[in-house]
PDB file of C-alpha atoms in Angstrom:
ATOM      1  CA  ILE A   1       0.000   0.000   0.000  1.00  0.00           C
ATOM      2  CA  GLN A   2       1.543   3.283  -1.038  1.00  0.00           C
ATOM      3  CA  GLY A   3       2.138   5.640   1.877  1.00  0.00           C
ATOM      4  CA  LEU A   4       1.940   2.958   4.589  1.00  0.00           C
ATOM      5  CA  SER A   5       4.678   3.368   7.207  1.00  0.00           C
ATOM      6  CA  ASP A   6       7.712   1.101   7.517  1.00  0.00           C
ATOM      7  CA  ILE A   7       6.885   0.210  11.133  1.00  0.00           C
ATOM      8  CA  THR A   8       3.404  -0.029  12.622  1.00  0.00           C
ATOM      9  CA  GLY A   9       2.280  -1.229  15.998  1.00  0.00           C
ATOM     10  CA  ILE A  10       0.513  -0.407  19.225  1.00  0.00           C
ATOM     11  CA  LEU A  11       2.221   1.450  22.068  1.00  0.00           C
ATOM     12  CA  PRO A  12       1.117  -0.358  25.219  1.00  0.00           C
ATOM     13  CA  MET A  13       1.506   2.793  27.332  1.00  0.00           C
ATOM     14  CA  CYS A  14       2.277   6.472  26.796  1.00  0.00           C
ATOM     15  CA  ARG A  15       2.061   9.547  28.972  1.00  0.00           C
ATOM     16  CA  ASP A  16       0.300  12.704  27.881  1.00  0.00           C
ATOM     17  CA  GLY A  17       1.649  16.198  28.567  1.00  0.00           C
ATOM     18  CA  ASP A  18       0.203  16.089  32.102  1.00  0.00           C
ATOM     19  CA  GLY A  19       1.801  12.728  32.913  1.00  0.00           C
ATOM     20  CA  ASN A  20      -1.451  10.756  32.648  1.00  0.00           C
ATOM     21  CA  GLU A  21      -1.263   7.234  31.218  1.00  0.00           C
ATOM     22  CA  GLU A  22      -2.717   6.575  27.788  1.00  0.00           C
ATOM     23  CA  ARG A  23      -2.918   2.944  26.724  1.00  0.00           C
ATOM     24  CA  GLY A  24      -3.059   1.339  23.311  1.00  0.00           C
ATOM     25  CA  LYS A  25      -2.012   4.193  21.012  1.00  0.00           C
ATOM     26  CA  PHE A  26      -1.425   3.310  17.364  1.00  0.00           C
ATOM     27  CA  LEU A  27       2.182   3.834  16.242  1.00  0.00           C
ATOM     28  CA  ALA A  28       3.378   4.535  12.695  1.00  0.00           C
ATOM     29  CA  VAL A  29       7.083   5.086  12.020  1.00  0.00           C
ATOM     30  CA  GLU A  30       8.529   6.118   8.687  1.00  0.00           C
ATOM     31  CA  VAL A  31      12.258   5.304   8.524  1.00  0.00           C
ATOM     32  CA  LYS A  32      14.351   7.424   6.180  1.00  0.00           C
ATOM     33  CA  ALA A  33      18.030   7.558   5.286  1.00  0.00           C
ATOM     34  CA  PRO A  34      19.755  10.748   6.427  1.00  0.00           C
ATOM     35  CA  GLY A  35      18.843  13.591   4.094  1.00  0.00           C
ATOM     36  CA  ASN A  36      15.729  11.861   2.723  1.00  0.00           C
ATOM     37  CA  ASP A  37      12.182  13.003   3.431  1.00  0.00           C
ATOM     38  CA  VAL A  38       8.713  11.474   3.247  1.00  0.00           C
ATOM     39  CA  THR A  39       6.675  11.367   0.059  1.00  0.00           C
ATOM     40  CA  ASP A  40       3.372  13.236  -0.211  1.00  0.00           C
ATOM     41  CA  LYS A  41       1.443   9.982   0.315  1.00  0.00           C
ATOM     42  CA  GLN A  42       3.508   9.115   3.383  1.00  0.00           C
ATOM     43  CA  SER A  43       2.999  12.600   4.788  1.00  0.00           C
ATOM     44  CA  THR A  44      -0.773  12.335   4.282  1.00  0.00           C
ATOM     45  CA  TYR A  45      -0.842   8.936   6.017  1.00  0.00           C
ATOM     46  CA  LEU A  46       1.176  10.217   8.996  1.00  0.00           C
ATOM     47  CA  GLN A  47      -1.100  13.261   9.301  1.00  0.00           C
ATOM     48  CA  MET A  48      -4.139  10.945   9.387  1.00  0.00           C
ATOM     49  CA  ILE A  49      -2.560   8.898  12.199  1.00  0.00           C
ATOM     50  CA  ASN A  50      -1.845  12.025  14.254  1.00  0.00           C
ATOM     51  CA  ALA A  51      -5.345  13.423  13.628  1.00  0.00           C
ATOM     52  CA  ALA A  52      -6.855  10.155  14.890  1.00  0.00           C
ATOM     53  CA  GLY A  53      -4.878  10.376  18.145  1.00  0.00           C
ATOM     54  CA  GLY A  54      -2.071   8.017  17.198  1.00  0.00           C
ATOM     55  CA  VAL A  55       1.668   8.582  17.205  1.00  0.00           C
ATOM     56  CA  ALA A  56       3.261   9.139  13.788  1.00  0.00           C
ATOM     57  CA  LEU A  57       7.016   9.623  13.522  1.00  0.00           C
ATOM     58  CA  VAL A  58       9.629  10.173  10.831  1.00  0.00           C
ATOM     59  CA  VAL A  59      13.087   9.067  11.954  1.00  0.00           C
ATOM     60  CA  HIS A  60      16.543   8.840  10.423  1.00  0.00           C
ATOM     61  CA  SER A  61      18.274   6.740  13.120  1.00  0.00           C
ATOM     62  CA  ALA A  62      17.646   4.420  16.059  1.00  0.00           C
ATOM     63  CA  GLU A  63      18.726   7.234  18.383  1.00  0.00           C
ATOM     64  CA  GLU A  64      16.118   9.570  16.880  1.00  0.00           C
ATOM     65  CA  LEU A  65      13.428   6.895  17.284  1.00  0.00           C
ATOM     66  CA  LEU A  66      14.386   6.349  20.921  1.00  0.00           C
ATOM     67  CA  ASN A  67      14.315  10.091  21.654  1.00  0.00           C
ATOM     68  CA  ASP A  68      10.931  10.514  19.946  1.00  0.00           C
ATOM     69  CA  LEU A  69       9.461   7.584  21.905  1.00  0.00           C
ATOM     70  CA  LYS A  70      10.826   9.088  25.117  1.00  0.00           C
ATOM     71  CA  GLY A  71       9.107  12.338  24.143  1.00  0.00           C
ATOM     72  CA  GLU A  72       5.832  10.435  23.776  1.00  0.00           C
ATOM     73  CA  GLY A  73       6.282   8.946  27.239  1.00  0.00           C
ATOM     74  CA  ALA A  74       6.462   5.457  25.719  1.00  0.00           C
ATOM     75  CA  VAL A  75      10.042   4.731  26.838  1.00  0.00           C
ATOM     76  CA  ASP A  76      11.623   5.478  30.203  1.00  0.00           C
ATOM     77  CA  GLU A  77      13.982   8.457  30.075  1.00  0.00           C
ATOM     78  CA  LYS A  78      16.753   6.328  31.645  1.00  0.00           C
ATOM     79  CA  TYR A  79      16.798   3.854  28.718  1.00  0.00           C
ATOM     80  CA  GLN A  80      19.894   4.114  26.499  1.00  0.00           C
ATOM     81  CA  LEU A  81      20.930   2.378  23.282  1.00  0.00           C
ATOM     82  CA  GLU A  82      23.874   0.040  23.673  1.00  0.00           C
TER      83      GLU A  82
END
């Protein structure tokens, strides 16, 4: 399917801006090589995910993914890549 993200899943737990738990949020991750950007169809898909209350991310590295998931409250801040 054109525009579908590289990684999809369900985040078992996130925290909103007030620190409240949110369970079962849909996750869509578009993985791009450094310097590359999403296509128009991918951008539209990611916007739909966000509008529906899911988490849609574009990342260029594992470190960026980890930081974005920390920002969503889906990964403990203490977690580090090894």
